[in-house]
Short mmCIF file of C-alpha atoms in Angstrom, two decimals:
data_model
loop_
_atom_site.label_atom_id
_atom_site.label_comp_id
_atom_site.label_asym_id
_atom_site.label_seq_id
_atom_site.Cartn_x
_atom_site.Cartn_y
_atom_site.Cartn_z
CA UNK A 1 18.73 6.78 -12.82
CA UNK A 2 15.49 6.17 -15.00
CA UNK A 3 13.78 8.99 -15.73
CA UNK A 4 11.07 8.10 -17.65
CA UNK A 5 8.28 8.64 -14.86
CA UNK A 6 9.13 12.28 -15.41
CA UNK A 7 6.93 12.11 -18.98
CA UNK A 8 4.37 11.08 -17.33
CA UNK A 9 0.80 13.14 -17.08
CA UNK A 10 1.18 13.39 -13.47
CA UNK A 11 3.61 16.02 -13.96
CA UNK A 12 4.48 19.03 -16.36
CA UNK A 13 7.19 19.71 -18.37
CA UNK A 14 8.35 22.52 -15.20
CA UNK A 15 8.37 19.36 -13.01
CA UNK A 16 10.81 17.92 -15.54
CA UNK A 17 13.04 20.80 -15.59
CA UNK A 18 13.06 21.04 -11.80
CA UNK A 19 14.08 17.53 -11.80
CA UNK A 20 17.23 18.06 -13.95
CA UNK A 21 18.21 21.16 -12.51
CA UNK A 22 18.24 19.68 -8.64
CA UNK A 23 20.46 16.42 -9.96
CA UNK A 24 22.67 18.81 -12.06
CA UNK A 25 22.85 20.94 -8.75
CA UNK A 26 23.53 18.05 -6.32
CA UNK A 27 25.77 16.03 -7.80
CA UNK A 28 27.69 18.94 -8.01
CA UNK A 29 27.66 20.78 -4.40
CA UNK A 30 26.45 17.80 -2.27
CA UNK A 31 30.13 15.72 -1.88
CA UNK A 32 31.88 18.72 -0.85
CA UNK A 33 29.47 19.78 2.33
CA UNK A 34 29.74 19.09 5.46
CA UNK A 35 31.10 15.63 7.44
CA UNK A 36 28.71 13.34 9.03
CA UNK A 37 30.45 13.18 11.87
CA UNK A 38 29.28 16.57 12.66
CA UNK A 39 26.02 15.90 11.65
CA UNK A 40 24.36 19.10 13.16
CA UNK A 41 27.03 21.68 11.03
CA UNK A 42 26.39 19.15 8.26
CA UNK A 43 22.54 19.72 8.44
CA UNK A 44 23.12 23.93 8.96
CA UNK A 45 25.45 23.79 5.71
CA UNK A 46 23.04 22.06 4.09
CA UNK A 47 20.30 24.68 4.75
CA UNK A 48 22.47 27.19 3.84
CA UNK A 49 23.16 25.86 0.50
CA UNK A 50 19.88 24.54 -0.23
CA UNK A 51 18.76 28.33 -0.06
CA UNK A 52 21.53 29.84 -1.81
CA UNK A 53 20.89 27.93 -4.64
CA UNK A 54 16.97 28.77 -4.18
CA UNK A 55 15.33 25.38 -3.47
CA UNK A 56 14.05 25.99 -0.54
CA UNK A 57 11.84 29.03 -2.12
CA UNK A 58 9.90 25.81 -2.98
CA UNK A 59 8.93 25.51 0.68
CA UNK A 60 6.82 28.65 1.34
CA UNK A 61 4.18 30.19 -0.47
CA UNK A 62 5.04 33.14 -3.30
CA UNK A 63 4.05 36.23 -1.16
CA UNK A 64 7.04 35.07 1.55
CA UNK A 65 9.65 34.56 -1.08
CA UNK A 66 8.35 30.89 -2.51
CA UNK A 67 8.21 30.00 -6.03
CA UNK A 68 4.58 28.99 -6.46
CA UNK A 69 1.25 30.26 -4.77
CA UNK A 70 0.82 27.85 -2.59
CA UNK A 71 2.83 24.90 -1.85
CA UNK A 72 2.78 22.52 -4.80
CA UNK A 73 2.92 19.09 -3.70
CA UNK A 74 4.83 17.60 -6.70
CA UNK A 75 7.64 20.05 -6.64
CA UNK A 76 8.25 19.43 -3.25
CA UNK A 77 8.06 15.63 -4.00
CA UNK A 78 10.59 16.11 -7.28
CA UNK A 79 13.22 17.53 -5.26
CA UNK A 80 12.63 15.44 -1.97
CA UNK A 81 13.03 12.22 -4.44
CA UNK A 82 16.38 13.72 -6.08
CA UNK A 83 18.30 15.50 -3.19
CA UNK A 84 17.00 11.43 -1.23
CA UNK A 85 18.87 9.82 -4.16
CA UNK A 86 22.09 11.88 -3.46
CA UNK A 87 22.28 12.63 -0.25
CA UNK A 88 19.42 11.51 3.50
CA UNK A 89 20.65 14.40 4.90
CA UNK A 90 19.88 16.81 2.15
CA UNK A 91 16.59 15.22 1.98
CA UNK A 92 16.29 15.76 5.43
CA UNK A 93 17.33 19.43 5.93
CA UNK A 94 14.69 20.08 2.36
CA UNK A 95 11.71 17.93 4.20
CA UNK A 96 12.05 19.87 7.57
CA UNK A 97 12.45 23.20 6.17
CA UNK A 98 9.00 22.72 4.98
CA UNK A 99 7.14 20.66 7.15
CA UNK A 100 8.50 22.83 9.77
CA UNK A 101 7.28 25.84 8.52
CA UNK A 102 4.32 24.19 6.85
CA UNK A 103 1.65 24.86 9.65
CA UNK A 104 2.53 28.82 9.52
CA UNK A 105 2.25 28.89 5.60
CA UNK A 106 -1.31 27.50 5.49
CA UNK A 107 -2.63 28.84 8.81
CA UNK A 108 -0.41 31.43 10.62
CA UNK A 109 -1.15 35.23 10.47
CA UNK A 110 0.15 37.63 8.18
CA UNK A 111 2.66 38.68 10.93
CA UNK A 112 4.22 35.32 11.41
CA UNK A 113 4.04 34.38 7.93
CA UNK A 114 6.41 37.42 7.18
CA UNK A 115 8.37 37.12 11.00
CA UNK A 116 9.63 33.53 9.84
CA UNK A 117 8.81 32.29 5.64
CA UNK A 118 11.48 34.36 4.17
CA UNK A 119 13.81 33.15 6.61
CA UNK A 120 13.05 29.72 6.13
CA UNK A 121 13.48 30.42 2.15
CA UNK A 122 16.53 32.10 2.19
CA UNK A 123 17.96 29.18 4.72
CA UNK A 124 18.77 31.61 7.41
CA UNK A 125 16.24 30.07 9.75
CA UNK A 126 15.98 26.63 11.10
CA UNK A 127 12.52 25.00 11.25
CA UNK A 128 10.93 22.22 13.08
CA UNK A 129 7.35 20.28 13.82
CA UNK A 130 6.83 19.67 17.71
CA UNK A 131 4.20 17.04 17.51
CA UNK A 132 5.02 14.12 18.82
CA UNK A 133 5.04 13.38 23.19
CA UNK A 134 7.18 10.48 25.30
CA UNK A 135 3.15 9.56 25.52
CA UNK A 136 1.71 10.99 22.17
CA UNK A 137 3.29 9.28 19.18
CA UNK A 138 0.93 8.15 17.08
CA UNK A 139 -1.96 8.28 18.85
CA UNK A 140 -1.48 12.15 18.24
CA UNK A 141 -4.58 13.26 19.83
CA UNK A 142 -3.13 12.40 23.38
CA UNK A 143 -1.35 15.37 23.74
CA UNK A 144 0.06 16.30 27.34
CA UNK A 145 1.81 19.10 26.49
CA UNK A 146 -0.32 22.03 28.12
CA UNK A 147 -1.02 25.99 27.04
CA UNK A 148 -2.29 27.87 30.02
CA UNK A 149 -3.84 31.20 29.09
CA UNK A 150 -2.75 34.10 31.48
CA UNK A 151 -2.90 37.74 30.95
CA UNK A 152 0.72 38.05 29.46
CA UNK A 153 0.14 34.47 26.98
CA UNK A 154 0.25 31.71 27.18
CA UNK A 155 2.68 29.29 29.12
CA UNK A 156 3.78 26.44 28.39
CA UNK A 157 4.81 23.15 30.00
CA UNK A 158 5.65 19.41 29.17
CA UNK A 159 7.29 17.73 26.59
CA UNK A 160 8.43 16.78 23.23
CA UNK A 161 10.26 14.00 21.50
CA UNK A 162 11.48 12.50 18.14
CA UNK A 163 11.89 16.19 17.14
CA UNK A 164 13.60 16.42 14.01
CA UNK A 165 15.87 19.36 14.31
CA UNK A 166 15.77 19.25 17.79
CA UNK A 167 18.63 21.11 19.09
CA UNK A 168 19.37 23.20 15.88
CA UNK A 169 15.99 25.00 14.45
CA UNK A 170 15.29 28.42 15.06
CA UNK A 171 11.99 28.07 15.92
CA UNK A 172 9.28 24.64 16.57
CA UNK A 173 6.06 24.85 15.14
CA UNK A 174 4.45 23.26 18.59
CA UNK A 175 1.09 21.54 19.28
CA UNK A 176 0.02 21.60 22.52
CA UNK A 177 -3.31 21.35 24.80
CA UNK A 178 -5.82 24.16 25.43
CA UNK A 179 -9.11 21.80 26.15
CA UNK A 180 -10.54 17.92 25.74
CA UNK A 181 -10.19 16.24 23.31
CA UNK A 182 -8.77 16.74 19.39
CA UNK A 183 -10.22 19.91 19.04
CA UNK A 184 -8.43 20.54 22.57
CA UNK A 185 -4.92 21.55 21.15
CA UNK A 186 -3.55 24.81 19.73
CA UNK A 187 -1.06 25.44 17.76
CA UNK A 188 1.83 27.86 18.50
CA UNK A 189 5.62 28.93 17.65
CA UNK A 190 8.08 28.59 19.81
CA UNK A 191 11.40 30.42 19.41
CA UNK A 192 14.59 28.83 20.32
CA UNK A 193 15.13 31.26 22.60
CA UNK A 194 12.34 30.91 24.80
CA UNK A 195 12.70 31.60 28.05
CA UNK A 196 11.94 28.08 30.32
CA UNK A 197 12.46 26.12 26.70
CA UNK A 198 15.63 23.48 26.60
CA UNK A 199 16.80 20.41 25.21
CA UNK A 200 16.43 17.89 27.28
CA UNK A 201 18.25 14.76 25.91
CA UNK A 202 19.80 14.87 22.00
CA UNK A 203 18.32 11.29 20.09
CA UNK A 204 21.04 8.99 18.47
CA UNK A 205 19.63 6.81 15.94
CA UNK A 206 21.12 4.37 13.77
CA UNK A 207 21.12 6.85 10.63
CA UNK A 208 22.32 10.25 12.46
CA UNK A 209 20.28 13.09 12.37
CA UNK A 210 19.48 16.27 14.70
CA UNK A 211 16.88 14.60 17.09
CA UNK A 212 16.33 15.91 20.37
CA UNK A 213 13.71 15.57 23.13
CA UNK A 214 12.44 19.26 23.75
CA UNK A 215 11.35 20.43 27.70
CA UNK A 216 9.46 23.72 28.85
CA UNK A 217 8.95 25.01 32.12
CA UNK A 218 6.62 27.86 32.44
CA UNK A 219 7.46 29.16 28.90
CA UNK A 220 6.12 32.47 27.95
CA UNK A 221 4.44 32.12 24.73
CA UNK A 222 2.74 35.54 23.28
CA UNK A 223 -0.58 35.33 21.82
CA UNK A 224 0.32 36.56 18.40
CA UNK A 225 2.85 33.44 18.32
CA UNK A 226 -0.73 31.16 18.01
CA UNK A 227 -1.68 29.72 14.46
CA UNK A 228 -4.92 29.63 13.77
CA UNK A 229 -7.95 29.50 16.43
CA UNK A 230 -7.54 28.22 19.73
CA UNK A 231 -8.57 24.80 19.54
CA UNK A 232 -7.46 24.33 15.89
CA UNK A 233 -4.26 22.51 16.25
CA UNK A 234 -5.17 19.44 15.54
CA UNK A 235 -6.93 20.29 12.24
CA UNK A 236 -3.71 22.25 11.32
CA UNK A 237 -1.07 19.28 12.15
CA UNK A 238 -3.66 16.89 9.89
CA UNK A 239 -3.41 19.30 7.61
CA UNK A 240 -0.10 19.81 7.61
CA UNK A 241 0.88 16.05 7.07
CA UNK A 242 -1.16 15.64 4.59
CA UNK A 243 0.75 17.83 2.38
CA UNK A 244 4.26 16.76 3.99
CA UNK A 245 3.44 12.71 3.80
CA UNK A 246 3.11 12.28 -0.05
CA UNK A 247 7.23 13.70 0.00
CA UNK A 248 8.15 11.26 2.47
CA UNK A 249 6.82 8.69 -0.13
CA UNK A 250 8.98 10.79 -2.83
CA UNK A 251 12.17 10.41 -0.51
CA UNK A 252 11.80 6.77 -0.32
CA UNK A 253 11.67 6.65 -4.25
CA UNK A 254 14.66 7.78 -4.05
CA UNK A 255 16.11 5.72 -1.78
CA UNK A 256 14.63 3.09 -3.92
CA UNK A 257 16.35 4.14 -7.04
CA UNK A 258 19.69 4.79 -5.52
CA UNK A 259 19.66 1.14 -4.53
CA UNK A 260 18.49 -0.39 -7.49
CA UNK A 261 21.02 1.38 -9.32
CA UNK A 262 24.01 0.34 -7.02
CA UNK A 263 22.31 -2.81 -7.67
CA UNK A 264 22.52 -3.28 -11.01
CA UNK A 265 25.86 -1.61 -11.53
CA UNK A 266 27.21 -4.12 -9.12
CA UNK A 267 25.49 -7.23 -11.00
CA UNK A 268 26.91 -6.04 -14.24
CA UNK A 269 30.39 -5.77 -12.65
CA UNK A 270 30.55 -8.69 -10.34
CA UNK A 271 32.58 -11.23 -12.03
CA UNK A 272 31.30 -14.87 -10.72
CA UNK A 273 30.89 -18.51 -12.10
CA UNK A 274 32.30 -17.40 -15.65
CA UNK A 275 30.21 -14.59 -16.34
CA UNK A 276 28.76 -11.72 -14.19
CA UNK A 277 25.84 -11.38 -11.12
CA UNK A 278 23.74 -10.18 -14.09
CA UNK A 279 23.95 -12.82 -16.03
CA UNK A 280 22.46 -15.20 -13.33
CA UNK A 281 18.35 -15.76 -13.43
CA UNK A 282 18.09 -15.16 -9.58
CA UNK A 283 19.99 -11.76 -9.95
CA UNK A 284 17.25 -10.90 -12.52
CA UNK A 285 14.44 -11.77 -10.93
CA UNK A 286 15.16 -9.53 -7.85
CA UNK A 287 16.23 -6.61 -10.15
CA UNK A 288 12.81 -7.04 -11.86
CA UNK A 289 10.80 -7.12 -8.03
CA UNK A 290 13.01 -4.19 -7.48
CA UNK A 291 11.75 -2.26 -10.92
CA UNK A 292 8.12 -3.13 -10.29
CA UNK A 293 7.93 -1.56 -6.90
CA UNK A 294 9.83 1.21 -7.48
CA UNK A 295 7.24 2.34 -10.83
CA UNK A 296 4.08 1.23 -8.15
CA UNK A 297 5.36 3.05 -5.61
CA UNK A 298 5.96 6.31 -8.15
CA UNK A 299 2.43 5.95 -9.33
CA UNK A 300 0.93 6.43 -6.00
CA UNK A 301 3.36 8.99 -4.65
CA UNK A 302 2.70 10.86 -7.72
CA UNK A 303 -1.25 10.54 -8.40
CA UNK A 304 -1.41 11.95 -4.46
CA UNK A 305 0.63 14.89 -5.58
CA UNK A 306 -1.11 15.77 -8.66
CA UNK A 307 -4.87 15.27 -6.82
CA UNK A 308 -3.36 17.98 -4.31
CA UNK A 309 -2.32 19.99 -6.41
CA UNK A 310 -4.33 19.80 -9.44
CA UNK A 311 -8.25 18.96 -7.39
CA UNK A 312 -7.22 21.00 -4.71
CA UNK A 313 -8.37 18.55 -2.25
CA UNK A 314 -7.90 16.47 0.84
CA UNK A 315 -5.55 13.47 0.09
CA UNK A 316 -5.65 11.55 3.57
CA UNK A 317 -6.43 8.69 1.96
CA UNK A 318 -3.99 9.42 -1.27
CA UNK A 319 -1.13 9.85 0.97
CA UNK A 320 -1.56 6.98 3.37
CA UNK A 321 -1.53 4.54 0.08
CA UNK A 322 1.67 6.95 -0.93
CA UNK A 323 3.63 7.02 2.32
CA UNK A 324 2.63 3.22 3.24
CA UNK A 325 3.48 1.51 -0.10
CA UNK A 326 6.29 3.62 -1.16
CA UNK A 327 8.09 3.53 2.12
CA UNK A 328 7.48 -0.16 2.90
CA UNK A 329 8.40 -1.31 -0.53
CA UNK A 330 11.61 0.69 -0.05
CA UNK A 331 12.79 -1.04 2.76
CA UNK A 332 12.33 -4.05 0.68
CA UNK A 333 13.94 -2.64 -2.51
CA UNK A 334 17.33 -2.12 -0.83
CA UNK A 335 17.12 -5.12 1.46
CA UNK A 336 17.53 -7.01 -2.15
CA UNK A 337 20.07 -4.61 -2.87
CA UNK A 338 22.15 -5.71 0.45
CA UNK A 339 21.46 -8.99 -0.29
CA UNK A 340 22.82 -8.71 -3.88
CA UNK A 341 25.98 -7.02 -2.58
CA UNK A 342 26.37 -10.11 -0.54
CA UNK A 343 29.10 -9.23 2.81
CA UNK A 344 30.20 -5.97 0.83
CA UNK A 345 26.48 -4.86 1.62
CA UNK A 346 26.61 -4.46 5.38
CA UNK A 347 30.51 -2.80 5.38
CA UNK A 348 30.56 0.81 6.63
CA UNK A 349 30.80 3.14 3.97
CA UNK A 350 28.82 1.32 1.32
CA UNK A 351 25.61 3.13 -0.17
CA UNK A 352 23.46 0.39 -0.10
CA UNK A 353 24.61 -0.12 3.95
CA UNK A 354 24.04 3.41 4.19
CA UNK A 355 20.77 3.47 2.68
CA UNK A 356 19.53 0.20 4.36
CA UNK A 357 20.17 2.13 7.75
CA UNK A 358 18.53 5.58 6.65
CA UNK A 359 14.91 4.28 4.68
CA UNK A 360 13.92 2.45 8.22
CA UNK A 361 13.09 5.67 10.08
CA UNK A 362 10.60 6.54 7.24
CA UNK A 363 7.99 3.93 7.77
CA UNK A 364 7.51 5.32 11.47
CA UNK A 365 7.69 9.08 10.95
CA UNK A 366 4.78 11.32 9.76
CA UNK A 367 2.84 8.07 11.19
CA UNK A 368 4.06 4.48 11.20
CA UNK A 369 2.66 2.25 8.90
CA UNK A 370 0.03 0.54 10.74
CA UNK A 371 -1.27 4.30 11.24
CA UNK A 372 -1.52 4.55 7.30
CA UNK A 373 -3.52 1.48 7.07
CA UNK A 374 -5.81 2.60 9.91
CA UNK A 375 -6.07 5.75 7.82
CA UNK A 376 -6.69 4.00 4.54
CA UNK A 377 -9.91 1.76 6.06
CA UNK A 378 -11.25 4.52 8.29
CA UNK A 379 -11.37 6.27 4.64
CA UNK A 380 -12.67 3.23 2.51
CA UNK A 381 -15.19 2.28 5.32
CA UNK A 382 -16.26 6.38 5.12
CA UNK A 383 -16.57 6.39 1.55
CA UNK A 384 -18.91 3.01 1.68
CA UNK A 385 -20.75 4.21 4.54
CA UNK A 386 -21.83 6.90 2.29
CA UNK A 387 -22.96 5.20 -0.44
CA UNK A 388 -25.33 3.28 2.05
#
């Protein structure tokens, strides 16, 4: 795996160290847990591990058990990017610990923040992000959902779909309408429990995760389960993603570089027409397309991170290029690496098979790519706008 982006000024030498120490840690716990034919025990394991061995204290903020002081962008993007290279599901269980939890770490109260972030650290509590509607994907703001305030809280009806951890989490960081419009929606926790909350339908997809469709009927939520101000839930899931979407960039580098690697190990191996895959021009040229977008795609993913983290500001527009480039150049990266593989690429229990299913889902979630490009413009057209 190259390392050399890891020297680069986009990151310190702690970044470098955290890099190491999750590849030392999952090459060497990852192939014993779990089978993916259980892939909701799998996922649990994996959450149990990943806080045993303290990564997920990267997730919350440093009052609630978390490493730094507030969520730094390009740790959370250095171990997304490893744990993707080793193991989706790892990458998965990481991602939705803190996206799940994300919402309550920037916006919830100090009562929620210490009812669920040490949880989440430790691993002993499931989280999950309840945006997304059967008529709300990503036109966001066309929430059904609804939030009725009566004199015990609010309750809740509708639904929810594409949930990632649907079915397992603990508890669903849930947007759902108050009023008109985007500044309509409120944002509220929703415990497992619930009374009038079930699953409604568990999701198979083509690279198995916990996906479920979620349904409440006159569910009781209690006021001091809202984050933020009524009305602010839209604000808070932007906000939200826009620290989340630069990782999902990071997991598709490592997609990427898996790929590219089983690539090129393969080319130097692959005895053909008196010499090896490697030696042949064509087999070149793609590994050098493959090199090119994986270092672009880094760059991005990267400069997004460190203008979060480093300008403290707003990175809509950073993370749209991150997410967009790094997730669709992916999808190319180990289509080459199928290719390469020739029939060996599309047989069950190859990586590159395995990776060519799992990469797909990440140019639709956290907003598909033609979202990202809508986002990019709006941004560009903003910026020029102003300058008028």
């Amino acid at each position: 795996m190259d390392r050399s982006y890891l020297d680069w000024p986009f990151l310190g030498a702690e970044h470098k160290a955290l890099a190491l120490a999750v590849d030392d840690w999952a090459r060497a716990a990852l192939p014993s847990i779990g089978d993916h034919d259980d892939v909701d025990a799998t996922c649990r394991a994996i959450v149990r591990a990943l806080g045993e061995a303290g990564w997920l204290r990267y997730c919350v903020p440093q009052a609630y058990g978390g490493v730094h002081e507030v969520l730094d962008v390009r740790s959370l993007s250095i171990i997304r990017e490893t744990l993707a290279y080793h193991s989706a599901l790892a990458d998965f269980a990481f991602a939705m610990q803190g996206l799940g939890s994300g919402a309550i770490s920037s916006f919830g109260s100090e009562a929620l923040k210490q009812d669920y972030l040490p949880a989440v650290a430790a691993g002993e509590k499931i989280a999950a992000f309840a945006l997304s509607e059967p008529e709300a994907g990503s036109d966001a703001a066309a929430l059904s959902a609804s939030l009725a305030a009566t004199s015990d809280g609010y309750v809740l009806n509708g639904e929810k779909t594409w949930i990632s951890n649907g079915g397992i989490a603990d508890f669903y960081c849930l947007f759902a309408r108050t009023g008109v419009g985007s500044r309509g929606v409120t944002a509220v926790v929703v415990d497992a429990g619930a009374h009038g909350f079930s699953i409604a339908e568990r999701i198979e997809v083509i690279a198995p995760h916990p996906l479920a469709r979620l349904r409440f009927d006159d569910c009781v939520v209690p006021f001091d389960k809202r984050i933020g101000e009524e009305g602010e839930g839209f604000r808070i899931a932007l906000a939200t993603l826009d620290i989340f979407r630069t990782t999902v960039g990071a997991a598709a580098l490592g997609f990427a570089r898996r790929a590219f690697d089983e690539a090129g190990r393969h080319a130097l191996n692959r005895r053909m027409f008196g010499g090896t895959l490697a030696d042949l021009p064509l087999a070149q040229e793609r590994l050098a397309e493959m090199a090119l977008d994986i270092d672009a795609a880094a760059l991005l993913v990267y400069r997004s991170a460190w203008t979060k983290d480093v300008k403290r500001q707003r990175v809509t527009r950073e993370a749209a290029m991150a997410k967009l480039f790094a997730t669709d150049q992916a999808q190319v990266v180990i289509d080459k690496a199928v290719q390469m593989f020739g029939g060996m690429g599309v047989a069950k229990g190859v990586k590159v098979e395995e990776l060519y299913r799992e990469v797909r889902a990440l140019r639709i979630y956290e907003g598909a790519s033609e979202v990202q490009k809508l986002i990019i413009a709006g941004q560009q057209l903003n910026a020029l706008r102003e300058e008028s």
